[in-house]
mmCIF file of C-alpha atoms in Angstrom:
data_model
loop_
_atom_site.group_PDB
_atom_site.id
_atom_site.type_symbol
_atom_site.label_atom_id
_atom_site.label_comp_id
_atom_site.label_asym_id
_atom_site.label_seq_id
_atom_site.Cartn_x
_atom_site.Cartn_y
_atom_site.Cartn_z
ATOM 1 C CA MET A 1 -2.259 20.820 -18.007
ATOM 2 C CA SER A 2 -6.468 20.506 -16.794
ATOM 3 C CA THR A 3 -7.728 17.064 -16.059
ATOM 4 C CA ILE A 4 -11.011 15.587 -16.757
ATOM 5 C CA LEU A 5 -11.756 16.568 -13.020
ATOM 6 C CA ASP A 6 -11.198 20.263 -13.767
ATOM 7 C CA VAL A 7 -13.813 19.986 -16.874
ATOM 8 C CA ALA A 8 -16.164 18.056 -14.723
ATOM 9 C CA ARG A 9 -16.110 20.719 -11.826
ATOM 10 C CA LEU A 10 -16.277 23.732 -14.675
ATOM 11 C CA ALA A 11 -19.356 21.949 -16.556
ATOM 12 C CA GLN A 12 -20.460 20.938 -13.009
ATOM 13 C CA VAL A 13 -21.203 17.063 -13.956
ATOM 14 C CA SER A 14 -19.416 13.654 -12.735
ATOM 15 C CA THR A 15 -16.007 13.044 -14.374
ATOM 16 C CA ALA A 16 -18.357 9.982 -15.739
ATOM 17 C CA THR A 17 -20.278 12.301 -17.871
ATOM 18 C CA VAL A 18 -17.258 13.807 -19.534
ATOM 19 C CA SER A 19 -15.543 10.631 -20.182
ATOM 20 C CA ARG A 20 -18.897 9.349 -22.057
ATOM 21 C CA VAL A 21 -18.963 12.675 -23.963
ATOM 22 C CA ILE A 22 -15.267 11.861 -25.003
ATOM 23 C CA ASN A 23 -15.628 8.133 -25.737
ATOM 24 C CA SER A 24 -19.296 7.933 -26.796
ATOM 25 C CA PRO A 25 -20.934 11.413 -27.069
ATOM 26 C CA GLU A 26 -24.269 9.912 -28.839
ATOM 27 C CA THR A 27 -24.983 8.685 -25.239
ATOM 28 C CA VAL A 28 -25.245 11.851 -24.027
ATOM 29 C CA ARG A 29 -28.155 14.709 -24.052
ATOM 30 C CA GLU A 30 -27.047 17.357 -26.521
ATOM 31 C CA PRO A 31 -27.270 20.637 -23.536
ATOM 32 C CA THR A 32 -25.141 18.294 -21.458
ATOM 33 C CA ARG A 33 -22.727 17.351 -24.102
ATOM 34 C CA LYS A 34 -22.596 21.357 -25.412
ATOM 35 C CA LYS A 35 -21.745 22.117 -21.775
ATOM 36 C CA VAL A 36 -19.033 19.806 -21.404
ATOM 37 C CA LEU A 37 -17.459 20.530 -24.982
ATOM 38 C CA ARG A 38 -17.575 24.069 -23.761
ATOM 39 C CA ALA A 39 -15.656 23.460 -20.343
ATOM 40 C CA MET A 40 -13.152 21.225 -22.250
ATOM 41 C CA LYS A 41 -12.144 24.459 -24.332
ATOM 42 C CA MET A 42 -12.233 26.745 -21.853
ATOM 43 C CA CYS A 43 -9.798 24.317 -19.667
ATOM 44 C CA ASN A 44 -7.663 23.660 -22.781
ATOM 45 C CA TYR A 45 -8.370 19.937 -22.203
ATOM 46 C CA LYS A 46 -6.417 17.722 -24.575
ATOM 47 C CA TYR A 47 -8.254 14.623 -24.260
ATOM 48 C CA ASN A 48 -6.650 13.009 -27.158
ATOM 49 C CA ALA A 49 -3.379 12.435 -24.671
ATOM 50 C CA LEU A 50 -5.010 11.566 -21.609
ATOM 51 C CA ALA A 51 -8.486 9.732 -21.265
ATOM 52 C CA ARG A 52 -9.252 8.988 -25.018
ATOM 53 C CA GLY A 53 -5.763 7.407 -25.168
ATOM 54 C CA PHE A 54 -6.736 4.482 -22.692
ATOM 55 C CA VAL A 55 -9.669 3.779 -25.098
ATOM 56 C CA THR A 56 -8.792 3.940 -28.441
ATOM 57 C CA LYS A 57 -4.900 3.542 -28.553
ATOM 58 C CA LYS A 58 -2.202 0.784 -27.598
ATOM 59 C CA SER A 59 1.373 1.374 -26.338
ATOM 60 C CA ASN A 60 1.913 -1.705 -25.138
ATOM 61 C CA THR A 61 3.201 0.270 -21.878
ATOM 62 C CA ILE A 62 2.179 -0.006 -18.436
ATOM 63 C CA GLY A 63 2.429 2.297 -15.372
ATOM 64 C CA LEU A 64 3.627 0.815 -12.042
ATOM 65 C CA ILE A 65 3.315 3.105 -8.978
ATOM 66 C CA ILE A 66 5.174 2.104 -5.671
ATOM 67 C CA PRO A 67 5.578 4.237 -2.527
ATOM 68 C CA ASN A 68 9.195 3.609 -1.567
ATOM 69 C CA ILE A 69 11.784 2.756 -4.009
ATOM 70 C CA ASN A 70 13.901 1.783 -1.274
ATOM 71 C CA ASN A 71 11.991 -0.795 0.275
ATOM 72 C CA PRO A 72 13.056 -4.374 -0.864
ATOM 73 C CA VAL A 73 9.854 -5.456 -0.758
ATOM 74 C CA PHE A 74 8.662 -3.343 -3.440
ATOM 75 C CA ALA A 75 11.597 -4.033 -5.657
ATOM 76 C CA GLU A 76 10.438 -7.880 -5.312
ATOM 77 C CA SER A 77 6.543 -6.779 -6.092
ATOM 78 C CA THR A 78 8.112 -4.576 -9.074
ATOM 79 C CA LEU A 79 10.199 -7.762 -10.479
ATOM 80 C CA GLY A 80 7.148 -10.007 -10.520
ATOM 81 C CA VAL A 81 5.147 -7.255 -12.409
ATOM 82 C CA GLN A 82 8.014 -6.549 -15.052
ATOM 83 C CA GLU A 83 8.654 -10.275 -15.633
ATOM 84 C CA TYR A 84 4.970 -11.169 -16.310
ATOM 85 C CA ALA A 85 4.962 -7.651 -18.821
ATOM 86 C CA ASN A 86 8.062 -8.631 -20.499
ATOM 87 C CA SER A 87 6.597 -11.909 -21.080
ATOM 88 C CA LYS A 88 3.626 -10.352 -23.040
ATOM 89 C CA ASN A 89 5.752 -7.898 -24.643
ATOM 90 C CA ILE A 90 4.470 -5.054 -22.526
ATOM 91 C CA LYS A 91 6.792 -2.510 -21.333
ATOM 92 C CA VAL A 92 6.649 -1.208 -17.534
ATOM 93 C CA ILE A 93 7.404 2.948 -16.497
ATOM 94 C CA LEU A 94 7.770 2.928 -12.937
ATOM 95 C CA GLY A 95 6.974 5.816 -10.628
ATOM 96 C CA ASN A 96 7.801 6.392 -7.006
ATOM 97 C CA THR A 97 5.672 8.450 -4.821
ATOM 98 C CA SER A 98 7.553 8.519 -1.654
ATOM 99 C CA TYR A 99 4.432 8.211 0.331
ATOM 100 C CA ASP A 100 3.321 11.695 -0.837
ATOM 101 C CA ALA A 101 -0.186 11.816 -1.890
ATOM 102 C CA GLU A 102 0.467 15.113 -4.035
ATOM 103 C CA GLN A 103 3.628 13.055 -5.683
ATOM 104 C CA GLU A 104 1.286 10.129 -6.637
ATOM 105 C CA LYS A 105 -0.928 12.435 -8.624
ATOM 106 C CA SER A 106 1.636 14.145 -10.228
ATOM 107 C CA VAL A 107 3.299 10.653 -11.025
ATOM 108 C CA ILE A 108 -0.317 9.257 -12.437
ATOM 109 C CA LYS A 109 -0.506 12.450 -14.596
ATOM 110 C CA ALA A 110 2.296 12.287 -16.115
ATOM 111 C CA LEU A 111 2.026 8.165 -16.846
ATOM 112 C CA ARG A 112 -1.579 9.487 -18.256
ATOM 113 C CA GLU A 113 0.342 12.026 -20.615
ATOM 114 C CA SER A 114 2.429 9.096 -21.733
ATOM 115 C CA GLN A 115 -0.698 7.246 -23.055
ATOM 116 C CA VAL A 116 -0.081 4.166 -20.824
ATOM 117 C CA ASP A 117 -2.479 1.507 -21.381
ATOM 118 C CA GLY A 118 -3.265 0.904 -17.458
ATOM 119 C CA LEU A 119 -1.733 1.302 -14.108
ATOM 120 C CA ILE A 120 -0.865 -0.831 -11.238
ATOM 121 C CA ILE A 121 -0.726 1.451 -7.928
ATOM 122 C CA THR A 122 0.225 0.987 -4.407
ATOM 123 C CA SER A 123 -1.570 3.935 -2.973
ATOM 124 C CA THR A 124 -0.915 6.428 -0.423
ATOM 125 C CA ASP A 125 -4.583 7.381 -0.376
ATOM 126 C CA PRO A 126 -6.435 5.074 2.270
ATOM 127 C CA LYS A 127 -9.616 7.339 1.289
ATOM 128 C CA GLY A 128 -9.619 6.290 -2.328
ATOM 129 C CA LYS A 129 -10.664 9.568 -3.696
ATOM 130 C CA LEU A 130 -8.011 9.539 -6.296
ATOM 131 C CA ILE A 131 -8.824 5.779 -7.140
ATOM 132 C CA LYS A 132 -12.239 6.297 -7.536
ATOM 133 C CA SER A 133 -11.739 9.224 -9.861
ATOM 134 C CA LEU A 134 -9.484 7.030 -12.140
ATOM 135 C CA THR A 135 -12.423 4.343 -12.023
ATOM 136 C CA GLU A 136 -14.934 7.073 -13.106
ATOM 137 C CA GLU A 137 -12.900 7.681 -16.344
ATOM 138 C CA ASN A 138 -12.627 4.027 -17.146
ATOM 139 C CA VAL A 139 -8.868 3.470 -16.472
ATOM 140 C CA PRO A 140 -7.478 0.115 -16.280
ATOM 141 C CA ILE A 141 -6.318 -0.015 -12.850
ATOM 142 C CA VAL A 142 -5.320 -2.903 -10.273
ATOM 143 C CA LEU A 143 -4.283 -1.927 -6.931
ATOM 144 C CA LEU A 144 -1.303 -3.732 -5.554
ATOM 145 C CA PHE A 145 -0.584 -4.227 -1.551
ATOM 146 C CA SER A 146 -4.302 -3.579 -1.085
ATOM 147 C CA THR A 147 -7.176 -4.687 1.225
ATOM 148 C CA VAL A 148 -10.240 -5.603 -0.264
ATOM 149 C CA LYS A 149 -11.971 -2.303 -1.834
ATOM 150 C CA PRO A 150 -15.527 -1.808 -2.159
ATOM 151 C CA GLY A 151 -16.727 -1.111 -5.347
ATOM 152 C CA PRO A 152 -15.824 -2.028 -9.423
ATOM 153 C CA ILE A 153 -12.071 -1.622 -8.376
ATOM 154 C CA SER A 154 -9.333 -4.804 -8.913
ATOM 155 C CA ALA A 155 -7.133 -5.396 -6.155
ATOM 156 C CA VAL A 156 -4.253 -7.642 -5.044
ATOM 157 C CA GLY A 157 -3.268 -7.833 -1.509
ATOM 158 C CA VAL A 158 -3.035 -9.877 1.500
ATOM 159 C CA ASP A 159 -5.216 -9.890 4.756
ATOM 160 C CA ASN A 160 -3.268 -7.207 6.762
ATOM 161 C CA PHE A 161 -5.676 -7.629 9.914
ATOM 162 C CA ARG A 162 -4.583 -11.525 10.031
ATOM 163 C CA GLY A 163 -1.110 -10.887 9.582
ATOM 164 C CA GLY A 164 -1.340 -8.331 12.221
ATOM 165 C CA TYR A 165 -3.376 -10.645 14.398
ATOM 166 C CA GLU A 166 -0.436 -13.531 13.902
ATOM 167 C CA ALA A 167 2.554 -11.374 14.545
ATOM 168 C CA THR A 168 1.016 -10.191 18.073
ATOM 169 C CA GLU A 169 -0.230 -13.900 18.781
ATOM 170 C CA HIS A 170 3.255 -15.687 18.069
ATOM 171 C CA LEU A 171 4.641 -12.776 20.621
ATOM 172 C CA ILE A 172 2.002 -13.333 23.433
ATOM 173 C CA SER A 173 2.531 -17.312 22.663
ATOM 174 C CA LEU A 174 6.031 -16.544 24.022
ATOM 175 C CA GLY A 175 4.673 -15.026 27.104
ATOM 176 C CA HIS A 176 4.840 -11.372 26.136
ATOM 177 C CA ARG A 177 2.337 -9.077 27.643
ATOM 178 C CA ARG A 178 3.481 -5.571 27.487
ATOM 179 C CA ILE A 179 4.027 -5.637 23.205
ATOM 180 C CA GLY A 180 4.536 -2.245 21.436
ATOM 181 C CA MET A 181 3.865 -1.427 17.865
ATOM 182 C CA VAL A 182 5.673 0.718 15.739
ATOM 183 C CA SER A 183 3.530 1.544 12.520
ATOM 184 C CA GLY A 184 3.425 3.685 9.287
ATOM 185 C CA ASN A 185 1.197 6.608 9.442
ATOM 186 C CA PHE A 186 -2.559 5.485 9.209
ATOM 187 C CA ALA A 187 -3.197 8.442 6.966
ATOM 188 C CA ILE A 188 -1.145 7.474 4.380
ATOM 189 C CA SER A 189 -1.507 3.697 4.891
ATOM 190 C CA ASP A 190 -4.543 1.239 5.406
ATOM 191 C CA ARG A 191 -2.616 -1.548 5.256
ATOM 192 C CA ALA A 192 -1.028 -0.121 8.524
ATOM 193 C CA HIS A 193 -4.030 0.708 9.894
ATOM 194 C CA HIS A 194 -5.942 -3.023 9.057
ATOM 195 C CA ARG A 195 -2.362 -4.336 10.835
ATOM 196 C CA TRP A 196 -2.671 -2.543 13.591
ATOM 197 C CA HIS A 197 -6.639 -3.760 14.047
ATOM 198 C CA GLY A 198 -5.108 -7.288 14.095
ATOM 199 C CA TYR A 199 -2.885 -6.145 16.735
ATOM 200 C CA ARG A 200 -5.093 -4.544 19.006
ATOM 201 C CA GLN A 201 -8.013 -7.391 18.341
ATOM 202 C CA CYS A 202 -5.345 -10.091 19.465
ATOM 203 C CA LEU A 203 -4.775 -8.549 22.807
ATOM 204 C CA LYS A 204 -8.176 -8.422 23.333
ATOM 205 C CA ASP A 205 -8.760 -12.089 22.486
ATOM 206 C CA HIS A 206 -5.737 -12.824 24.985
ATOM 207 C CA ASN A 207 -7.509 -10.510 27.795
ATOM 208 C CA ILE A 208 -4.790 -7.902 27.499
ATOM 209 C CA ILE A 209 -5.449 -4.506 28.031
ATOM 210 C CA TYR A 210 -4.371 -2.160 24.868
ATOM 211 C CA ASP A 211 -2.122 0.651 26.120
ATOM 212 C CA SER A 212 -2.208 3.551 23.477
ATOM 213 C CA GLN A 213 1.411 4.509 24.615
ATOM 214 C CA LEU A 214 2.503 1.626 23.133
ATOM 215 C CA LEU A 215 1.643 2.567 19.639
ATOM 216 C CA VAL A 216 4.108 4.883 17.873
ATOM 217 C CA GLN A 217 3.128 6.272 13.957
ATOM 218 C CA THR A 218 5.829 7.431 11.841
ATOM 219 C CA MET A 219 7.085 7.403 8.413
ATOM 220 C CA TYR A 220 8.324 4.572 6.661
ATOM 221 C CA SER A 221 11.839 4.708 7.100
ATOM 222 C CA LEU A 222 14.853 3.334 8.736
ATOM 223 C CA GLU A 223 15.195 6.502 11.219
ATOM 224 C CA GLY A 224 11.406 6.080 11.712
ATOM 225 C CA GLY A 225 11.848 2.679 13.085
ATOM 226 C CA ARG A 226 14.813 3.649 15.146
ATOM 227 C CA ASP A 227 13.372 6.685 16.416
ATOM 228 C CA SER A 228 10.023 5.018 17.617
ATOM 229 C CA ILE A 229 11.804 2.345 19.317
ATOM 230 C CA GLY A 230 13.374 5.080 21.349
ATOM 231 C CA LYS A 231 10.125 6.366 22.240
ATOM 232 C CA LEU A 232 8.831 3.215 23.363
ATOM 233 C CA LEU A 233 11.883 2.249 25.507
ATOM 234 C CA ARG A 234 11.399 5.549 27.583
ATOM 235 C CA LEU A 235 8.466 4.822 28.552
ATOM 236 C CA ASP A 236 7.958 4.287 32.669
ATOM 237 C CA GLU A 237 6.923 0.669 31.649
ATOM 238 C CA PRO A 238 9.015 -0.001 28.306
ATOM 239 C CA PRO A 239 7.294 -3.270 26.166
ATOM 240 C CA SER A 240 9.183 -6.317 26.252
ATOM 241 C CA ALA A 241 8.247 -7.128 22.458
ATOM 242 C CA VAL A 242 7.401 -4.992 19.568
ATOM 243 C CA PHE A 243 5.796 -5.655 16.510
ATOM 244 C CA CYS A 244 6.632 -3.352 13.772
ATOM 245 C CA SER A 245 4.116 -2.809 10.539
ATOM 246 C CA ASN A 246 7.107 -3.892 8.021
ATOM 247 C CA ASP A 247 10.886 -4.934 7.670
ATOM 248 C CA TYR A 248 11.984 -1.792 6.964
ATOM 249 C CA LEU A 249 10.737 -0.256 10.414
ATOM 250 C CA ALA A 250 11.829 -3.281 12.201
ATOM 251 C CA LEU A 251 15.468 -2.935 10.816
ATOM 252 C CA GLY A 252 15.502 0.660 12.054
ATOM 253 C CA ALA A 253 13.706 -0.458 15.465
ATOM 254 C CA ILE A 254 16.845 -3.223 15.901
ATOM 255 C CA LYS A 255 19.221 -0.702 15.324
ATOM 256 C CA GLY A 256 17.493 1.777 17.711
ATOM 257 C CA ALA A 257 17.504 -0.988 20.708
ATOM 258 C CA MET A 258 21.081 -2.183 19.807
ATOM 259 C CA GLN A 259 22.020 1.478 20.452
ATOM 260 C CA ALA A 260 20.114 1.772 23.779
ATOM 261 C CA GLY A 261 22.520 -0.945 24.983
ATOM 262 C CA LEU A 262 19.852 -3.988 24.531
ATOM 263 C CA THR A 263 20.613 -7.366 23.353
ATOM 264 C CA LEU A 264 17.839 -8.976 20.920
ATOM 265 C CA PRO A 265 16.209 -11.455 21.789
ATOM 266 C CA GLU A 266 16.921 -11.635 24.984
ATOM 267 C CA ASP A 267 16.218 -8.177 26.108
ATOM 268 C CA LEU A 268 13.473 -7.397 23.317
ATOM 269 C CA SER A 269 11.717 -9.424 21.089
ATOM 270 C CA ILE A 270 10.824 -7.761 17.611
ATOM 271 C CA VAL A 271 8.576 -8.944 14.889
ATOM 272 C CA GLY A 272 8.261 -7.183 11.513
ATOM 273 C CA PHE A 273 5.956 -7.730 8.265
ATOM 274 C CA ASP A 274 6.858 -8.548 4.702
ATOM 275 C CA ASP A 275 9.491 -11.118 4.831
ATOM 276 C CA MET A 276 11.595 -8.793 2.596
ATOM 277 C CA PRO A 277 14.482 -10.931 1.039
ATOM 278 C CA THR A 278 17.339 -9.674 3.540
ATOM 279 C CA ALA A 279 15.051 -10.576 6.348
ATOM 280 C CA SER A 280 17.030 -13.996 6.887
ATOM 281 C CA TYR A 281 20.511 -11.811 6.829
ATOM 282 C CA MET A 282 19.717 -9.383 9.501
ATOM 283 C CA ILE A 283 21.497 -10.046 12.941
ATOM 284 C CA PRO A 284 19.150 -11.303 14.586
ATOM 285 C CA ALA A 285 17.530 -13.012 11.489
ATOM 286 C CA LEU A 286 14.289 -11.211 11.481
ATOM 287 C CA THR A 287 10.785 -12.969 12.787
ATOM 288 C CA THR A 288 8.039 -11.818 10.256
ATOM 289 C CA ILE A 289 4.913 -11.853 8.580
ATOM 290 C CA ASN A 290 5.552 -13.065 4.917
ATOM 291 C CA GLN A 291 3.291 -11.702 2.118
ATOM 292 C CA PRO A 292 4.462 -13.111 -1.416
ATOM 293 C CA ALA A 293 5.396 -9.863 -3.027
ATOM 294 C CA TYR A 294 6.872 -11.174 -6.152
ATOM 295 C CA GLN A 295 3.858 -13.395 -6.704
ATOM 296 C CA MET A 296 1.466 -10.241 -5.904
ATOM 297 C CA GLY A 297 3.150 -8.240 -8.253
ATOM 298 C CA ARG A 298 3.176 -10.762 -11.031
ATOM 299 C CA THR A 299 -0.784 -11.721 -10.546
ATOM 300 C CA ALA A 300 -1.732 -7.858 -10.393
ATOM 301 C CA CYS A 301 0.166 -7.595 -13.943
ATOM 302 C CA GLU A 302 -1.824 -10.703 -15.177
ATOM 303 C CA ILE A 303 -5.215 -9.166 -13.960
ATOM 304 C CA LEU A 304 -4.369 -5.680 -15.781
ATOM 305 C CA LEU A 305 -3.803 -7.035 -18.916
ATOM 306 C CA GLN A 306 -7.030 -9.118 -18.920
ATOM 307 C CA ILE A 307 -8.661 -5.830 -17.736
ATOM 308 C CA MET A 308 -7.241 -3.696 -20.224
ATOM 309 C CA GLU A 309 -9.056 -6.154 -22.604
ATOM 310 C CA ASP A 310 -12.399 -6.618 -20.947
ATOM 311 C CA GLN A 311 -12.748 -3.372 -19.082
ATOM 312 C CA THR A 312 -15.945 -4.867 -17.528
ATOM 313 C CA LEU A 313 -13.600 -7.129 -15.507
ATOM 314 C CA VAL A 314 -13.490 -6.687 -11.610
ATOM 315 C CA MET A 315 -11.206 -8.974 -9.812
ATOM 316 C CA GLN A 316 -10.169 -9.024 -6.256
ATOM 317 C CA HIS A 317 -7.275 -11.439 -5.105
ATOM 318 C CA MET A 318 -6.094 -11.641 -1.636
ATOM 319 C CA MET A 319 -2.954 -13.630 -0.831
ATOM 320 C CA GLU A 320 -1.980 -15.782 2.260
ATOM 321 C CA THR A 321 0.422 -14.378 4.998
ATOM 322 C CA LYS A 322 2.354 -16.841 6.974
ATOM 323 C CA LEU A 323 4.735 -16.550 10.201
ATOM 324 C CA VAL A 324 7.942 -17.167 9.964
ATOM 325 C CA VAL A 325 9.945 -17.735 13.200
ATOM 326 C CA ARG A 326 13.736 -16.454 13.079
ATOM 327 C CA ASP A 327 16.182 -15.372 15.852
ATOM 328 C CA SER A 328 14.295 -11.734 16.516
ATOM 329 C CA THR A 329 11.991 -13.348 18.995
ATOM 330 C CA ALA A 330 12.209 -15.523 22.080
ATOM 331 C CA ALA A 331 10.540 -16.376 25.444
ATOM 332 C CA PHE A 332 9.682 -13.635 27.981
ATOM 333 C CA ALA A 333 11.909 -13.626 31.039
ATOM 334 C CA GLN A 334 11.302 -10.849 33.677
ATOM 335 C CA GLU A 335 14.829 -10.954 34.914
ATOM 336 C CA ASN A 336 15.779 -10.098 31.581
ATOM 337 C CA VAL A 337 14.056 -6.969 31.145
ATOM 338 C CA LYS A 338 16.386 -3.862 30.988
ATOM 339 C CA GLN A 339 15.750 -0.107 31.249
ATOM 340 C CA PRO A 340 17.637 1.591 28.625
#
């Protein structure tokens, strides 16, 4: 099925112009209006099931799009969305993208065809092209787990730079100087990129030279964390501590370190990011950066419902991170550094 973007390309106009032709045709000059209507006919564009549904119909349903249904932190945020939506008699349809940009497009398209009234998205597109096209079409949308975005876009998230800085500073305070980082791929997560910037700035502020060999980018999976820690431990000069850009990677990293014969935290300290509900039950219990996932989801839903009533609203809400120290980190001791 064709999209509003296909119509805009064929008519050689912006998606905003197509949206105006659909919703307020009297505001568009007649030659342009006719060109757009002709393109819509050629594309067989079914606007009643798409953009017009957001403006003129109410389904009392919203779409929630997350990148990894297996990650407990997204389960927490989903619960926050659902509980607030339920309190307002709003239904939630959940879509999972597996950090795949094409899958994200497909899920968004399916939700729009279902005529949801708005979308909450944890996007896998740091450049924001898809998000920009949605805002141009006046689709009510809130980004979740997002950094602050320029332009008219609502978002809920945390200061990922600060969180990365705090995690690294904790390890430095314990005497570690050779600190690795296992990160999600920057190409699919600006959150990971900002956490890396915090990590790097903290090293600089403490006069520690950044070594690019100590950064491993990987997919957000247990296997990614396990395999990445293996790469770091095989370096000629392996790290004595590692910052993982989320708890899911940290869990895999702990498994990989133990398989390499290391004892945590005596031989290797590991810090995560998220403070997922199982973090305190891991062995060793995980030191991590807490971000309030449940409250973030609840707040995102609250903001979306407000935007659905007044689409002129733009609300960006950044919440606080907090270092939670548990058992996976300890003071650096040179005599305990082991080669795997």
